[in-house]
PDB file of C-alpha atoms in Angstrom:
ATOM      1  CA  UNK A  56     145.316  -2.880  54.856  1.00 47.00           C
ATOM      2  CA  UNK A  57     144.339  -0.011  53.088  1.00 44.00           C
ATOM      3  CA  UNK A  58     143.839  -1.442  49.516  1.00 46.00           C
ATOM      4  CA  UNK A  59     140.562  -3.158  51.158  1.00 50.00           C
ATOM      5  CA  UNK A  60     139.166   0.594  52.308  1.00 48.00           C
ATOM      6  CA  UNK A  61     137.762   3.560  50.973  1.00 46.00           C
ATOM      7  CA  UNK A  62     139.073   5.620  50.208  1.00 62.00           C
ATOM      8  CA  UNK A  63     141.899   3.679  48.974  1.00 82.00           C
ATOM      9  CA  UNK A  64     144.035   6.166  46.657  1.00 81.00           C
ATOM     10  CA  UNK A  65     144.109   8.605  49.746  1.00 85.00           C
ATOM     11  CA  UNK A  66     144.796   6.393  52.420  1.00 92.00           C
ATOM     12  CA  UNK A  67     147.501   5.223  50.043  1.00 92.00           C
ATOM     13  CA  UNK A  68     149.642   7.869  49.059  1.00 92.00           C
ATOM     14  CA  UNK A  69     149.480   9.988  52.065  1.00 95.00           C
ATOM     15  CA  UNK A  70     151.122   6.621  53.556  1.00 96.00           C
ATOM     16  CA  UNK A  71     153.638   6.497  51.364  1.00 96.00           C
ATOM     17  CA  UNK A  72     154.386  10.478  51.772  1.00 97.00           C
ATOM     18  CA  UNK A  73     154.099   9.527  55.663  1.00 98.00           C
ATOM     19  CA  UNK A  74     157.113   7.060  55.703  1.00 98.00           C
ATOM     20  CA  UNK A  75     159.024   9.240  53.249  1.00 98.00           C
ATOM     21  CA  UNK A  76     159.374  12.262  55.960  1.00 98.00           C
ATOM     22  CA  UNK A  77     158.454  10.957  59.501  1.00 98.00           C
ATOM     23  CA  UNK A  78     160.700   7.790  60.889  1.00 97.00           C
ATOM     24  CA  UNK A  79     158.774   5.480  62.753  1.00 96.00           C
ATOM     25  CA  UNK A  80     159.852   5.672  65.926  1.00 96.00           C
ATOM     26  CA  UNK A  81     158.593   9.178  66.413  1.00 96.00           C
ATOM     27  CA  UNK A  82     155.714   9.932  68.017  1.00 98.00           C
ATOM     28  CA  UNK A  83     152.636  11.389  66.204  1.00 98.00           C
ATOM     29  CA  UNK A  84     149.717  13.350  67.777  1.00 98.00           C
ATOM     30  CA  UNK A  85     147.074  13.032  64.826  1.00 98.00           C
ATOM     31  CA  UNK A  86     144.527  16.024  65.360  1.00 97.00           C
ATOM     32  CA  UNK A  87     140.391  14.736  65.311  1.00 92.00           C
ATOM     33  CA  UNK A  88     139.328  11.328  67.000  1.00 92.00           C
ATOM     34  CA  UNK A  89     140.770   8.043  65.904  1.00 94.00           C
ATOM     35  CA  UNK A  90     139.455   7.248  62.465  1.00 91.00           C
ATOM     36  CA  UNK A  91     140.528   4.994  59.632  1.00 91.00           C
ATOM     37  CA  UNK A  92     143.782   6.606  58.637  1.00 94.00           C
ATOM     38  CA  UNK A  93     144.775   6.590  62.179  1.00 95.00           C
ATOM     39  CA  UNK A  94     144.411   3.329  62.503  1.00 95.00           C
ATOM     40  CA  UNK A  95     146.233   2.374  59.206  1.00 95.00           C
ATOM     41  CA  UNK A  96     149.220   4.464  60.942  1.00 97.00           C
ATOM     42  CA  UNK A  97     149.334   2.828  63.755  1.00 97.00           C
ATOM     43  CA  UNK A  98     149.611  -0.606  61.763  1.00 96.00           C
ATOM     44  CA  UNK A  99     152.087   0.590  60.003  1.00 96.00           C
ATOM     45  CA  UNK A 100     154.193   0.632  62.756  1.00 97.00           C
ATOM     46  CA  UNK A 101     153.515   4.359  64.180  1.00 98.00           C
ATOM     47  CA  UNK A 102     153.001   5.451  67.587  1.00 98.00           C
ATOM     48  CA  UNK A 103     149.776   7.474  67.614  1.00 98.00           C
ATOM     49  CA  UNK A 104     147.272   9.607  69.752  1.00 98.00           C
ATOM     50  CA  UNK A 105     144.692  11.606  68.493  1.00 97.00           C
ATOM     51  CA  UNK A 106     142.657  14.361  70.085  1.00 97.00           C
ATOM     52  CA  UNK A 107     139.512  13.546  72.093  1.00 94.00           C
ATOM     53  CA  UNK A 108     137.185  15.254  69.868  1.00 89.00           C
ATOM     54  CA  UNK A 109     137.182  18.408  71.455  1.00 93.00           C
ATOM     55  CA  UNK A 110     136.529  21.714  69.362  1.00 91.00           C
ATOM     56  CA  UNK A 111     140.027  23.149  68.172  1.00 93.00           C
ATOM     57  CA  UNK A 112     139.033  26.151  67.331  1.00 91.00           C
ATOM     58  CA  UNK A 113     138.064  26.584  70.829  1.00 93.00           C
ATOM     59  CA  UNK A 114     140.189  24.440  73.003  1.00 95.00           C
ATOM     60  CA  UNK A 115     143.858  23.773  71.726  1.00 95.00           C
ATOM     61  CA  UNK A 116     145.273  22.011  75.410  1.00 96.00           C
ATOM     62  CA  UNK A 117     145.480  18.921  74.058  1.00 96.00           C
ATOM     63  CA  UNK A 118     148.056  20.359  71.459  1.00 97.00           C
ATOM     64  CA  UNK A 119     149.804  22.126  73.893  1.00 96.00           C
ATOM     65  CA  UNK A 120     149.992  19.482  76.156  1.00 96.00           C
ATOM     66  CA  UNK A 121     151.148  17.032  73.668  1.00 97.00           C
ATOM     67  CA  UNK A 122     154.653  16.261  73.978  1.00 97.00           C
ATOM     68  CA  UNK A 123     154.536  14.582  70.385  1.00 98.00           C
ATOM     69  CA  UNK A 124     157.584  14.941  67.595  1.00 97.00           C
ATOM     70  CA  UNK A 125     154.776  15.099  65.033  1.00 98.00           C
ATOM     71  CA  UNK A 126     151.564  16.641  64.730  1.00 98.00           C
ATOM     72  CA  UNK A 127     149.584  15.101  61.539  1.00 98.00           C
ATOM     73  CA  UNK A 128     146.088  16.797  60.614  1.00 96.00           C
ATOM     74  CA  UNK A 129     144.829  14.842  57.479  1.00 94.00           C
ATOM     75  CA  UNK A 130     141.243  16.594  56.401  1.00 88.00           C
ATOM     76  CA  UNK A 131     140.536  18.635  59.344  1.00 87.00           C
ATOM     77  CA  UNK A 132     142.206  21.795  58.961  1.00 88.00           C
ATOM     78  CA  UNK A 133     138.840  22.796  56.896  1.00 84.00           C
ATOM     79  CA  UNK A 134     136.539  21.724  59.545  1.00 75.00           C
ATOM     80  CA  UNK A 135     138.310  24.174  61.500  1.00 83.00           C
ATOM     81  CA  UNK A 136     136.698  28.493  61.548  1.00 86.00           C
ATOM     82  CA  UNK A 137     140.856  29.299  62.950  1.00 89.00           C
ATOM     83  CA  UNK A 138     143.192  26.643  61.410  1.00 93.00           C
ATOM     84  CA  UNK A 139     145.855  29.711  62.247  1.00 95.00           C
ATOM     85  CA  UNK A 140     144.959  29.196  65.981  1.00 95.00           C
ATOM     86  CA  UNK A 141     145.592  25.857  65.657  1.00 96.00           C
ATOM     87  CA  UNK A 142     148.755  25.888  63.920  1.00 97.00           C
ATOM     88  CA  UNK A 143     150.165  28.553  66.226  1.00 96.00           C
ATOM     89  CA  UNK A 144     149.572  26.321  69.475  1.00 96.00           C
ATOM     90  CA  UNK A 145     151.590  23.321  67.921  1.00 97.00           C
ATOM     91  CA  UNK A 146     154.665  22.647  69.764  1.00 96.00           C
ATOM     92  CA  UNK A 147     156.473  19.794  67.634  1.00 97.00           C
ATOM     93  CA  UNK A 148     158.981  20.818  65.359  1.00 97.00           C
ATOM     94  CA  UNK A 149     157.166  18.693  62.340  1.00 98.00           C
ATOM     95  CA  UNK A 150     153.888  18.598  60.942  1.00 98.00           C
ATOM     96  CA  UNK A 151     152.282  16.586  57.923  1.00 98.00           C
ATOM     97  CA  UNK A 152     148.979  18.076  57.219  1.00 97.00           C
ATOM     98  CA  UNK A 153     146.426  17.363  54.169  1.00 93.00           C
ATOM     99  CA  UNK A 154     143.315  19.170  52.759  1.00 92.00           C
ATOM    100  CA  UNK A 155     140.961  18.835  49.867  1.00 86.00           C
ATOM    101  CA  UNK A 156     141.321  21.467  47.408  1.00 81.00           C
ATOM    102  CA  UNK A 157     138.949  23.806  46.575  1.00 70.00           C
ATOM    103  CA  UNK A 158     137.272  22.981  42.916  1.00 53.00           C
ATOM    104  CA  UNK A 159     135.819  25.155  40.996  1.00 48.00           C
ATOM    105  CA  UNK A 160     133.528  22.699  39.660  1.00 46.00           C
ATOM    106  CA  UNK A 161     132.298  21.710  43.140  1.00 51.00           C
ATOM    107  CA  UNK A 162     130.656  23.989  45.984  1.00 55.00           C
ATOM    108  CA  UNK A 163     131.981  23.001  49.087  1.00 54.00           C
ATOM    109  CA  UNK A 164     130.886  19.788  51.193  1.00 52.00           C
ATOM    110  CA  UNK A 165     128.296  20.669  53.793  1.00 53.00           C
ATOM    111  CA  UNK A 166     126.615  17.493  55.207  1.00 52.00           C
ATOM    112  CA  UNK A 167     122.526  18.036  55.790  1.00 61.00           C
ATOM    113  CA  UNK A 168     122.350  15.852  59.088  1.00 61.00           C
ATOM    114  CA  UNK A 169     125.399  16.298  60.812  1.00 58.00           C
ATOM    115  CA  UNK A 170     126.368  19.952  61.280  1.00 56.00           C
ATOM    116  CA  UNK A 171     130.232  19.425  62.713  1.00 60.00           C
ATOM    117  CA  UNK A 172     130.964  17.346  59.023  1.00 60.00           C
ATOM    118  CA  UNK A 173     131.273  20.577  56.962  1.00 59.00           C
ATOM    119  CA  UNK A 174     134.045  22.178  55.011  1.00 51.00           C
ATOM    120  CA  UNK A 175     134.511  25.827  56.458  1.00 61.00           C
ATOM    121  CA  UNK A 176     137.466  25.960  54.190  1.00 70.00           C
ATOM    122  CA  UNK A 177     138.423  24.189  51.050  1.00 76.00           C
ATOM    123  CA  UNK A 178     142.165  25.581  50.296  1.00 82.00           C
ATOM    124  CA  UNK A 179     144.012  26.340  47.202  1.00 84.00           C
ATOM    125  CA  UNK A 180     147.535  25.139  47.457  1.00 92.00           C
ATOM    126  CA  UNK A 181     148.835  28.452  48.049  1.00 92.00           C
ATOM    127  CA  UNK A 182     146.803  29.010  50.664  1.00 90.00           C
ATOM    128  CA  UNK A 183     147.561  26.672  52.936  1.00 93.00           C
ATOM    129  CA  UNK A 184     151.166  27.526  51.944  1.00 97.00           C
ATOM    130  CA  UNK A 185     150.616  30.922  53.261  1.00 96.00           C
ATOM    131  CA  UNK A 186     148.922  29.764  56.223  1.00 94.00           C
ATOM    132  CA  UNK A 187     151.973  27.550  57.468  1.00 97.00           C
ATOM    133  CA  UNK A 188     154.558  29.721  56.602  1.00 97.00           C
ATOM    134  CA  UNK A 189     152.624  32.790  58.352  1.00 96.00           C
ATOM    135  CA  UNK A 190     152.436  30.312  61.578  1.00 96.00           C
ATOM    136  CA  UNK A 191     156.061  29.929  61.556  1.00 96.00           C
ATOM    137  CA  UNK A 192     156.717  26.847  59.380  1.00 98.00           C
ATOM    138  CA  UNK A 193     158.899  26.466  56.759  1.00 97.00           C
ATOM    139  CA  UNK A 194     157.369  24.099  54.028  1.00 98.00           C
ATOM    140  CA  UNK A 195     160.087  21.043  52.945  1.00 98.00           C
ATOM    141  CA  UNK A 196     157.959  19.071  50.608  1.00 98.00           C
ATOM    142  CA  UNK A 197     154.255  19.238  49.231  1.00 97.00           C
ATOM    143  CA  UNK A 198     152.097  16.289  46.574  1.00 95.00           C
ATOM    144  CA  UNK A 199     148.811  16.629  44.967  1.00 92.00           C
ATOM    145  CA  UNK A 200     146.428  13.942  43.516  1.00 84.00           C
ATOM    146  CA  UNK A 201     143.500  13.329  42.003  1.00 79.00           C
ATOM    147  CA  UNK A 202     139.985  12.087  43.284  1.00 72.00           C
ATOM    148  CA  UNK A 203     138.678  10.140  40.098  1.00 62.00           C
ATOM    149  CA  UNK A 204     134.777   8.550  40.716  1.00 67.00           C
ATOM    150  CA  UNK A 205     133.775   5.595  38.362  1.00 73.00           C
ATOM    151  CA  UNK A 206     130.516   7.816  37.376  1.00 73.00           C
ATOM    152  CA  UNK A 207     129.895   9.394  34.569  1.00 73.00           C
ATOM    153  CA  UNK A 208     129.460  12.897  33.505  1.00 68.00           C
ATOM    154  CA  UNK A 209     131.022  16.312  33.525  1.00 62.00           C
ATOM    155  CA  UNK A 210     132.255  16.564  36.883  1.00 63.00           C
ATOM    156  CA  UNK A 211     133.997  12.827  37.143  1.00 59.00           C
ATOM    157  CA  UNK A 212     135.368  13.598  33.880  1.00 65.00           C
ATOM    158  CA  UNK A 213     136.894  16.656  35.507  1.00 68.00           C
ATOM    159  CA  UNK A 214     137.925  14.460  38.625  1.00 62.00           C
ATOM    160  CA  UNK A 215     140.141  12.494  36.610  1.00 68.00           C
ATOM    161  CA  UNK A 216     142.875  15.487  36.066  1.00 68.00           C
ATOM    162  CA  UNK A 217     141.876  17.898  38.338  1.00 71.00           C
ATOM    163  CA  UNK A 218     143.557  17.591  41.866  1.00 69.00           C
ATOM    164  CA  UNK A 219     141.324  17.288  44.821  1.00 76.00           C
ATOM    165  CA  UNK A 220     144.025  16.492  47.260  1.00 84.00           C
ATOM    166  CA  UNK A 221     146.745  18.241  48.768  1.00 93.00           C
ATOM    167  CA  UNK A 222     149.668  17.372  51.317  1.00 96.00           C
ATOM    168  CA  UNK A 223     152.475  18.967  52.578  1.00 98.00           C
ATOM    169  CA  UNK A 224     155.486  18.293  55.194  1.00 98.00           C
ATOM    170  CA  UNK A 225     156.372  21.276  57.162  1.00 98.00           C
ATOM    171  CA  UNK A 226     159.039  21.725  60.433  1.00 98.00           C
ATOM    172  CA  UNK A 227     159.037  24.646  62.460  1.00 96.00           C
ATOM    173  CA  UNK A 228     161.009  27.883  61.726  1.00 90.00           C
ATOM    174  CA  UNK A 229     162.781  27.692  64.696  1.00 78.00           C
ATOM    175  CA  UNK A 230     164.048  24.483  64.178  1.00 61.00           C
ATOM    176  CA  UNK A 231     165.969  25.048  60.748  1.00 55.00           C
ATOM    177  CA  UNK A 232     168.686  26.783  61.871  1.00 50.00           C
ATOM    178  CA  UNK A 233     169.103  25.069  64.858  1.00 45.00           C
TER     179      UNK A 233
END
């Protein structure tokens, strides 16, 4: 299903890391409103509910309410002013989150008509590291890729070896030694 979407190479291998940590018959709360991805889960053979759209940074009771194995967040954690806040309210013992990187090439993405489709944050790796392990998870796995265009210039030159895209499977602190 995905092949036939954009953005294909995305929707792709965070699949593929999907299936290689989470068993399907967990269930997944995916943070942000149904979208593509979600719906590529949930074809996959996942059972999936996503947040209602509400404003995380303000309102986390649908994540603490959420009786879910697995929380996914897959681009939204830079949406977010308080990803920490976020993180901290999560009550499953796994999470599989993704974020665009930050490029030095690139300012951040800031749509001009819609003013909740901005990037407050655009990580390095090693911040987002930091960010899970100071909300109390213990990172098992992590995969990076690339976001090549078929344009040319400078920057899609540059988007051929430079990763845009970074995932990582974390479980709770708590949970580790139990």
């Amino acid at each position: 299903m995905y092949e036939k979407t954009f953005p294909n190479k995305r929707f792709k291998l965070t699949l593929q890391f999907l299936r290689k940590h989470i068993d399907k018959t967990t269930s997944i709360l995916d943070l942000g409103v149904e979208n593509p991805f979600s719906k590529i889960m949930i074809s996959d053979g996942y059972s999936v509910k996503n947040t209602s759209g509400e404003d995380l940074d303000d309102n986390q009771s649908a994540i603490e309410n959420s009786s879910a194995d697995v929380v996914t967040a897959f681009e939204i954690f830079e949406h977010l002013l308080s990803p920490y806040e976020v993180l901290k309210s999560i009550k499953a013992e796994k999470i599989v989150v993704s974020v665009p990187l930050k490029l030095w090439f690139a300012s951040a993405y800031r749509s001009k008509t819609d003013m909740r489709d901005r990037h407050y944050h655009e990580f390095e790796d090693w911040q987002l590291d930091w960010l899970l392990e100071k909300t109390g998870w213990i990172i098992k796995d992590r995969q990076k890729w690339t976001n090549p265009v078929n344009k040319l210039g400078f920057r899609p030159i540059l988007r051929r070896f430079t990763p845009r895209y970074y995932i990582v499977y974390a479980e709770k602190a708590s949970n580790i030694n139990s």
